[in-house]
Amino acid sequence: MKVSIFNVHLEGTRTTNAQLHDIAIALQKNEKNLDSFCWYLRGMIYARMKLKSKAQNALVQSLQKYAYNWSAWEEIGTLVETKEELEALIPRLPAGYMRKLFLVHLMAHRGMAAEEFSQNSVDLSAMFPDSTYLDLQYAVSYYNQGKYERALEYFEDYREQEPFSLEYVDVQSHILFTIQDSTKLSVLAQKSFALDRYRPETCIAIGNYFSTRRDHFRALDYFQRALKLRPNYVEALIMMGDEYMELKNSNAALETYQRAADVAPHDFRTWYGVAKAFDMLAMSDHAIPYYQKAAACRPYHSQTWTAMGQAFEASAKDAQAMMCFKRALICTDKSPLLFMYIAKLYQISPTLRDDEQAAFYYRCWIEECRGSGIDKSQYYFEWEDAVTFLAEFYKEKGRFEDAEAYVHEIAHTERGKALLRELRAVRESRSDHKSRDTLAPPQPATPGDPGSHGDLAHRTVQFVGGSTGEFWVSPVPGGGGQGNRYFGASAQGSARTSRTGSRGGSGWNSPAADDVR
């Protein structure tokens, strides 16, 4: 069964209102007599006409006249793209608890106004101690930070207090999709269907359920239903793009993600999706600008930096690829595979070739694999290449004990058997000249010891935002504090690209790691 790309958004999307210009002129003629809601209407019209500055001014006028129109707050939030824009806008907005709610909303959904989030949430909790709305904002905030277990706790508490509410059911279903809890996702979808089968969020939850079962055509059907019920519903567009990617229909996925980017340019998942679609079409040069836009929207999403590095590498831009891989290392949701990518680049790149650094990062990758529970069989050939490289590297350096420790792990291969014979010959030769061993340098921790980081120094650092992480430091030959390389010791779960990055557990080990839900 082949899915046509032409029915992706022709059904369920709203065409531009041809009367917008005439309505804007009519409102302008009666500008002196406009009340708050007419200013809100004017702001929405300017926003649809892509007149961002005029839209902001009109919405500010609306809120100054009447601050309790939450739709106006939400609309003006969609027009804010950068932290600098938000800082310029805040003084123009009416003070009070509505502005505090607005800033909490921006932090939860966009990661903006992080500095004011803690104080505003405390103030609002004191004013509204039993507010379930605030609980929902905490849940969405944790979801966007990749803390899915915490977010799920808040969602489940909210469902107990509000059993007939379908607010953010789509986000909750993204979390259950990401952690592959199909049982809870099935229950959530059934309850949502019983409450309101025509709610777009219900369709998203059901679509996610079918996606976990790999029934991508039925999942697409429900995501398209959601789009018909709510034209320009960005969640439905992104989910449709994910399903087309699963079906290897990259043209349809590209068209869908581009439509989503038009609707929500502030959502990094839309740009990430466009870039992945170009990658699938083997057009890495076209993908790079979209990865850069995604990284600008969410700077600490390691999947974006890693994918961008791979795109640069595919375009033979090794220096830029290395910068992206190392940038991904400072993200808290990084994958241990980053060490392997960096090591491989140091090993094979004609411009970056450095066996010392390649050995260091290969060793880190192997140790991380042992400590983080990665399924070695999934990356067996890469692991075998890494161990072989380390064995040969240490043999050339004269560190025969270290070399032998790695050789034993590949003793079943022809190259491993040959290396083992060479090392045994060296050991027998050395046993005849024991006096020469007095000059042997002290050996580092045995690489084969699980959890050992050899000559690495341990440090704990604090990231922007207050989070901390364990780091290992490799002294670069030549000494000096500037030579230190920092990278985290463990990988936290990232969001599945659209459900998190698209849906968001560990995005690196999920069945569809590139899906950012």
CSV table of C-alpha atoms in Angstrom, one decimal, residues 111-452:
chain,number,residue,atom,x,y,z
A,111,GLY,CA,11.8,26.9,27.9
A,112,MET,CA,11.8,30.7,28.0
A,113,ALA,CA,11.7,33.0,31.1
A,114,ALA,CA,13.6,30.3,33.1
A,115,GLU,CA,15.0,32.9,35.5
A,116,GLU,CA,11.5,34.0,36.5
A,117,PHE,CA,9.9,30.5,36.6
A,118,SER,CA,10.8,29.5,40.2
A,119,GLN,CA,9.7,32.7,41.8
A,120,ASN,CA,6.5,33.1,39.7
A,121,SER,CA,5.5,29.5,40.3
A,122,VAL,CA,6.0,29.9,44.1
A,123,ASP,CA,3.9,33.1,44.0
A,124,LEU,CA,1.1,31.5,42.0
A,125,SER,CA,1.1,28.4,44.2
A,126,ALA,CA,0.6,30.6,47.3
A,127,MET,CA,-2.2,32.5,45.5
A,128,PHE,CA,-3.8,29.3,44.1
A,129,PRO,CA,-2.8,26.4,46.4
A,130,ASP,CA,-5.1,23.9,44.8
A,131,SER,CA,-4.6,24.9,41.2
A,132,THR,CA,-4.6,21.9,38.9
A,133,TYR,CA,-3.6,24.2,36.0
A,134,LEU,CA,-0.2,24.8,37.7
A,135,ASP,CA,0.3,21.1,38.1
A,136,LEU,CA,-0.2,20.7,34.4
A,137,GLN,CA,2.4,23.4,33.7
A,138,TYR,CA,4.9,21.6,35.9
A,139,ALA,CA,4.1,18.4,34.0
A,140,VAL,CA,4.7,20.0,30.6
A,141,SER,CA,7.9,21.7,31.8
A,142,TYR,CA,9.3,18.4,33.0
A,143,TYR,CA,8.3,16.7,29.7
A,144,ASN,CA,10.2,19.4,27.7
A,145,GLN,CA,13.2,18.9,30.0
A,146,GLY,CA,13.2,15.2,29.3
A,147,LYS,CA,12.3,14.2,32.8
A,148,TYR,CA,9.5,11.9,31.8
A,149,GLU,CA,9.0,10.0,35.1
A,150,ARG,CA,8.4,13.3,37.0
A,151,ALA,CA,6.1,14.6,34.3
A,152,LEU,CA,4.1,11.4,34.3
A,153,GLU,CA,3.6,11.6,38.1
A,154,TYR,CA,2.1,15.1,37.7
A,155,PHE,CA,-0.1,14.0,34.8
A,156,GLU,CA,-1.4,10.9,36.7
A,157,ASP,CA,-2.1,13.1,39.8
A,158,TYR,CA,-4.0,15.5,37.6
A,159,ARG,CA,-6.1,12.8,36.0
A,160,GLU,CA,-7.1,11.6,39.5
A,161,GLN,CA,-8.3,15.1,40.4
A,162,GLU,CA,-9.8,15.8,37.0
A,163,PRO,CA,-11.1,12.5,35.6
A,164,PHE,CA,-13.2,14.2,32.9
A,165,SER,CA,-10.5,16.5,31.6
A,166,LEU,CA,-8.6,15.8,28.3
A,167,GLU,CA,-6.1,18.7,28.7
A,168,TYR,CA,-2.7,17.7,27.5
A,169,VAL,CA,-3.7,14.1,26.9
A,170,ASP,CA,-1.6,14.3,23.7
A,171,VAL,CA,1.6,15.2,25.7
A,172,GLN,CA,0.9,12.5,28.2
A,173,SER,CA,0.6,10.0,25.4
A,174,HIS,CA,3.9,11.2,24.0
A,175,ILE,CA,5.6,10.3,27.2
A,176,LEU,CA,4.0,6.8,27.4
A,177,PHE,CA,5.0,6.3,23.7
A,178,THR,CA,8.6,7.3,24.5
A,179,ILE,CA,9.0,5.0,27.5
A,180,GLN,CA,7.2,2.3,25.5
A,181,ASP,CA,4.5,1.7,28.2
A,182,SER,CA,1.8,0.4,25.7
A,183,THR,CA,-0.4,-0.8,28.5
A,184,LYS,CA,-0.9,2.6,30.1
A,185,LEU,CA,-1.1,4.2,26.7
A,186,SER,CA,-3.9,1.8,25.7
A,187,VAL,CA,-5.8,2.7,28.9
A,188,LEU,CA,-5.3,6.4,28.3
A,189,ALA,CA,-6.5,6.2,24.7
A,190,GLN,CA,-9.6,4.2,25.6
A,191,LYS,CA,-10.6,6.6,28.4
A,192,SER,CA,-10.0,9.6,26.1
A,193,PHE,CA,-12.1,8.0,23.4
A,194,ALA,CA,-14.9,7.3,25.9
A,195,LEU,CA,-14.9,10.9,27.1
A,196,ASP,CA,-14.7,12.6,23.7
A,197,ARG,CA,-13.8,10.8,20.5
A,198,TYR,CA,-13.9,14.0,18.5
A,199,ARG,CA,-11.3,15.8,20.6
A,200,PRO,CA,-8.0,16.3,18.6
A,201,GLU,CA,-6.0,15.3,21.7
A,202,THR,CA,-7.9,12.0,21.8
A,203,CYS,CA,-6.9,11.3,18.2
A,204,ILE,CA,-3.2,12.0,19.0
A,205,ALA,CA,-3.4,9.5,21.9
A,206,ILE,CA,-5.0,6.8,19.8
A,207,GLY,CA,-2.5,7.5,17.0
A,208,ASN,CA,0.4,7.1,19.4
A,209,TYR,CA,-1.0,3.8,20.5
A,210,PHE,CA,-1.2,2.4,17.0
A,211,SER,CA,2.3,3.8,16.4
A,212,THR,CA,3.7,1.7,19.3
A,213,ARG,CA,2.1,-1.3,17.6
A,214,ARG,CA,3.9,-0.4,14.3
A,215,ASP,CA,0.5,0.1,12.7
A,216,HIS,CA,1.6,3.3,11.0
A,217,PHE,CA,-1.2,3.5,8.5
A,218,ARG,CA,-3.9,3.5,11.2
A,219,ALA,CA,-1.7,5.9,13.2
A,220,LEU,CA,-1.6,8.3,10.2
A,221,ASP,CA,-5.4,8.0,9.9
A,222,TYR,CA,-5.9,9.3,13.4
A,223,PHE,CA,-3.4,12.0,13.1
A,224,GLN,CA,-5.1,13.2,10.0
A,225,ARG,CA,-8.4,13.1,11.9
A,226,ALA,CA,-6.9,15.4,14.5
A,227,LEU,CA,-5.8,17.8,11.7
A,228,LYS,CA,-9.3,17.9,10.3
A,229,LEU,CA,-10.7,18.7,13.7
A,230,ARG,CA,-8.2,21.4,14.4
A,231,PRO,CA,-6.7,22.9,11.3
A,232,ASN,CA,-3.0,23.7,11.6
A,233,TYR,CA,-2.7,21.6,14.7
A,234,VAL,CA,1.1,21.4,14.9
A,235,GLU,CA,1.2,18.2,17.1
A,236,ALA,CA,-0.8,16.3,14.4
A,237,LEU,CA,1.5,17.6,11.6
A,238,ILE,CA,4.6,16.6,13.4
A,239,MET,CA,3.2,13.1,14.3
A,240,MET,CA,2.3,12.6,10.7
A,241,GLY,CA,5.8,13.5,9.6
A,242,ASP,CA,7.1,10.9,12.1
A,243,GLU,CA,4.9,8.2,10.7
A,244,TYR,CA,5.9,9.0,7.1
A,245,MET,CA,9.5,8.7,8.2
A,246,GLU,CA,8.8,5.3,9.7
A,247,LEU,CA,7.2,4.3,6.3
A,248,LYS,CA,10.3,5.6,4.5
A,249,ASN,CA,8.2,8.1,2.6
A,250,SER,CA,10.6,11.0,2.9
A,251,ASN,CA,8.9,13.3,0.4
A,252,ALA,CA,5.6,13.2,2.3
A,253,ALA,CA,7.5,13.6,5.6
A,254,LEU,CA,9.4,16.6,4.2
A,255,GLU,CA,6.2,18.3,3.0
A,256,THR,CA,4.5,17.7,6.4
A,257,TYR,CA,7.4,19.0,8.5
A,258,GLN,CA,7.7,22.1,6.4
A,259,ARG,CA,4.0,22.8,6.9
A,260,ALA,CA,4.5,22.3,10.6
A,261,ALA,CA,7.5,24.7,10.5
A,262,ASP,CA,5.2,27.4,8.9
A,263,VAL,CA,2.7,27.0,11.7
A,264,ALA,CA,5.1,26.8,14.6
A,265,PRO,CA,8.6,28.2,13.7
A,266,HIS,CA,9.5,28.3,17.4
A,267,ASP,CA,9.1,24.5,17.8
A,268,PHE,CA,12.5,22.9,17.3
A,269,ARG,CA,10.8,19.6,16.4
A,270,THR,CA,9.6,21.0,13.1
A,271,TRP,CA,13.1,22.1,11.9
A,272,TYR,CA,14.6,18.8,13.2
A,273,GLY,CA,12.0,16.9,11.2
A,274,VAL,CA,12.7,18.8,8.0
A,275,ALA,CA,16.4,18.2,8.5
A,276,LYS,CA,15.9,14.4,9.1
A,277,ALA,CA,13.8,14.2,5.9
A,278,PHE,CA,16.6,15.8,3.9
A,279,ASP,CA,19.0,13.4,5.5
A,280,MET,CA,16.8,10.5,4.4
A,281,LEU,CA,16.9,11.9,0.9
A,282,ALA,CA,20.8,11.9,1.1
A,283,MET,CA,20.8,15.7,0.9
A,284,SER,CA,23.0,16.4,3.9
A,285,ASP,CA,24.0,19.9,2.7
A,286,HIS,CA,20.3,20.9,2.6
A,287,ALA,CA,19.7,19.4,6.1
A,288,ILE,CA,22.4,21.4,7.9
A,289,PRO,CA,20.7,24.8,7.9
A,290,TYR,CA,17.5,23.2,9.4
A,291,TYR,CA,19.6,21.4,12.1
A,292,GLN,CA,21.0,24.8,12.9
A,293,LYS,CA,17.5,26.3,13.3
A,294,ALA,CA,16.5,23.4,15.5
A,295,ALA,CA,19.6,24.0,17.7
A,296,ALA,CA,18.8,27.7,18.0
A,297,CYS,CA,15.4,26.8,19.3
A,298,ARG,CA,16.7,24.2,21.8
A,299,PRO,CA,20.4,24.6,22.4
A,300,TYR,CA,20.8,21.8,24.8
A,301,HIS,CA,19.2,19.0,22.8
A,302,SER,CA,22.1,16.6,22.1
A,303,GLN,CA,20.2,14.7,19.4
A,304,THR,CA,20.1,17.8,17.3
A,305,TRP,CA,23.9,18.5,17.7
A,306,THR,CA,24.7,14.8,17.0
A,307,ALA,CA,22.6,14.7,13.8
A,308,MET,CA,24.1,18.0,12.7
A,309,GLY,CA,27.6,16.5,13.2
A,310,GLN,CA,26.7,13.5,11.1
A,311,ALA,CA,25.4,15.7,8.4
A,312,PHE,CA,28.6,17.7,8.4
A,313,GLU,CA,30.6,14.5,8.3
A,314,ALA,CA,28.6,13.2,5.4
A,315,SER,CA,29.4,16.5,3.6
A,316,ALA,CA,33.1,16.0,4.2
A,317,LYS,CA,33.3,18.9,6.7
A,318,ASP,CA,35.1,17.1,9.4
A,319,ALA,CA,36.1,20.1,11.5
A,320,GLN,CA,32.5,21.3,11.8
A,321,ALA,CA,31.4,17.8,12.5
A,322,MET,CA,33.8,17.5,15.4
A,323,MET,CA,32.6,20.8,16.8
A,324,CYS,CA,29.0,19.6,16.8
A,325,PHE,CA,29.9,16.2,18.4
A,326,LYS,CA,31.8,17.9,21.2
A,327,ARG,CA,29.0,20.5,21.6
A,328,ALA,CA,26.6,17.5,22.1
A,329,LEU,CA,28.8,16.2,24.9
A,330,ILE,CA,27.9,19.0,27.3
A,331,CYS,CA,24.2,18.2,26.9
A,332,THR,CA,22.7,16.2,29.8
A,333,ASP,CA,20.8,13.9,27.5
A,334,LYS,CA,23.8,12.8,25.4
A,335,SER,CA,24.4,9.3,24.1
A,336,PRO,CA,27.5,7.3,24.8
A,337,LEU,CA,27.7,6.8,21.1
A,338,LEU,CA,29.1,10.3,20.8
A,339,PHE,CA,32.4,9.0,22.1
A,340,MET,CA,32.5,6.5,19.3
A,341,TYR,CA,31.6,9.1,16.7
A,342,ILE,CA,34.4,11.4,17.9
A,343,ALA,CA,37.0,8.6,18.1
A,344,LYS,CA,36.1,7.4,14.6
A,345,LEU,CA,36.5,10.9,13.2
A,346,TYR,CA,39.9,11.2,14.9
A,347,GLN,CA,40.9,7.8,13.5
A,348,ILE,CA,39.9,8.2,9.8
A,349,SER,CA,39.7,12.0,9.1
A,350,PRO,CA,42.6,13.1,6.9
A,351,THR,CA,42.6,16.5,8.5
A,352,LEU,CA,41.9,15.6,12.1
A,353,ARG,CA,43.9,12.3,12.4
A,354,ASP,CA,45.1,11.9,16.0
A,355,ASP,CA,45.5,8.3,17.3
A,356,GLU,CA,46.0,9.5,20.9
A,357,GLN,CA,42.7,11.2,21.0
A,358,ALA,CA,41.0,8.4,19.0
A,359,ALA,CA,42.3,5.8,21.6
A,360,PHE,CA,41.1,8.1,24.5
A,361,TYR,CA,37.5,8.4,23.2
A,362,TYR,CA,37.3,4.8,22.1
A,363,ARG,CA,38.3,3.8,25.7
A,364,CYS,CA,35.6,6.1,27.1
A,365,TRP,CA,33.0,4.7,24.8
A,366,ILE,CA,33.8,1.1,25.8
A,367,GLU,CA,33.7,2.0,29.5
A,368,GLU,CA,30.4,3.9,29.0
A,369,CYS,CA,28.9,0.9,27.2
A,370,ARG,CA,29.8,-1.3,30.2
A,371,GLY,CA,28.4,1.2,32.7
A,372,SER,CA,25.2,2.4,30.9
A,373,GLY,CA,23.7,-0.9,29.9
A,374,ILE,CA,23.9,-0.4,26.1
A,375,ASP,CA,23.2,-3.5,24.2
A,376,LYS,CA,26.6,-4.3,22.8
A,377,SER,CA,25.2,-6.6,20.2
A,378,GLN,CA,23.4,-3.7,18.5
A,379,TYR,CA,26.8,-2.0,17.8
A,380,TYR,CA,28.9,-5.1,17.7
A,381,PHE,CA,31.0,-4.3,14.7
A,382,GLU,CA,31.7,-0.8,15.9
A,383,TRP,CA,32.7,-2.2,19.3
A,384,GLU,CA,34.9,-4.8,17.7
A,385,ASP,CA,36.7,-2.1,15.6
A,386,ALA,CA,37.2,0.0,18.7
A,387,VAL,CA,38.7,-2.8,20.7
A,388,THR,CA,40.9,-3.8,17.8
A,389,PHE,CA,42.2,-0.2,17.4
A,390,LEU,CA,43.0,0.0,21.1
A,391,ALA,CA,44.8,-3.3,21.2
A,392,GLU,CA,47.0,-2.3,18.2
A,393,PHE,CA,47.5,1.2,19.6
A,394,TYR,CA,48.7,0.0,23.0
A,395,LYS,CA,50.9,-2.6,21.3
A,396,GLU,CA,52.6,0.1,19.2
A,397,LYS,CA,53.1,2.2,22.3
A,398,GLY,CA,54.7,-0.7,24.2
A,399,ARG,CA,51.9,-1.0,26.7
A,400,PHE,CA,51.6,-4.7,26.2
A,401,GLU,CA,49.5,-5.5,29.3
A,402,ASP,CA,46.9,-3.0,28.3
A,403,ALA,CA,47.0,-4.3,24.7
A,404,GLU,CA,46.5,-7.9,25.9
A,405,ALA,CA,43.5,-6.9,28.1
A,406,TYR,CA,41.8,-5.7,24.9
A,407,VAL,CA,43.0,-8.5,22.7
A,408,HIS,CA,41.3,-11.1,24.9
A,409,GLU,CA,38.0,-9.5,24.1
A,410,ILE,CA,38.5,-10.1,20.4
A,411,ALA,CA,40.3,-13.4,20.7
A,412,HIS,CA,37.6,-15.1,18.5
A,413,THR,CA,38.6,-12.9,15.5
A,414,GLU,CA,41.4,-13.6,13.1
A,415,ARG,CA,43.0,-10.2,13.8
A,416,GLY,CA,42.6,-10.9,17.6
A,417,LYS,CA,44.3,-14.3,17.3
A,418,ALA,CA,47.2,-12.8,15.4
A,419,LEU,CA,47.6,-10.0,17.9
A,420,LEU,CA,47.5,-12.4,20.8
A,421,ARG,CA,50.3,-14.5,19.2
A,422,GLU,CA,52.4,-11.3,18.7
A,423,LEU,CA,51.9,-10.3,22.3
A,424,ARG,CA,52.7,-13.7,23.7
A,425,ALA,CA,55.9,-13.7,21.6
A,426,VAL,CA,56.8,-10.3,23.1
A,427,ARG,CA,56.1,-11.5,26.6
A,428,GLU,CA,58.3,-14.5,26.1
A,429,SER,CA,61.0,-12.3,24.8
A,430,ARG,CA,60.7,-9.9,27.7
A,431,SER,CA,60.9,-12.8,30.2
A,432,ASP,CA,64.4,-13.5,28.9
A,433,HIS,CA,65.4,-9.9,29.6
A,434,LYS,CA,63.8,-9.2,33.0
A,435,SER,CA,66.4,-6.6,33.8
A,436,ARG,CA,65.0,-4.3,31.1
A,437,ASP,CA,61.6,-4.2,32.9
A,438,THR,CA,62.9,-1.9,35.6
A,439,LEU,CA,62.5,1.0,33.1
A,440,ALA,CA,58.9,0.1,32.4
A,441,PRO,CA,56.5,3.0,33.2
A,442,PRO,CA,53.7,2.4,35.8
A,443,GLN,CA,50.5,1.0,34.2
A,444,PRO,CA,47.1,2.7,34.5
A,445,ALA,CA,44.0,1.0,35.6
A,446,THR,CA,43.2,-2.1,33.6
A,447,PRO,CA,40.9,-1.2,30.8
A,448,GLY,CA,39.0,-4.4,31.3
A,449,ASP,CA,38.0,-3.5,34.8
A,450,PRO,CA,34.2,-2.5,34.6
A,451,GLY,CA,33.7,1.1,35.7
A,452,SER,CA,37.4,2.0,35.6
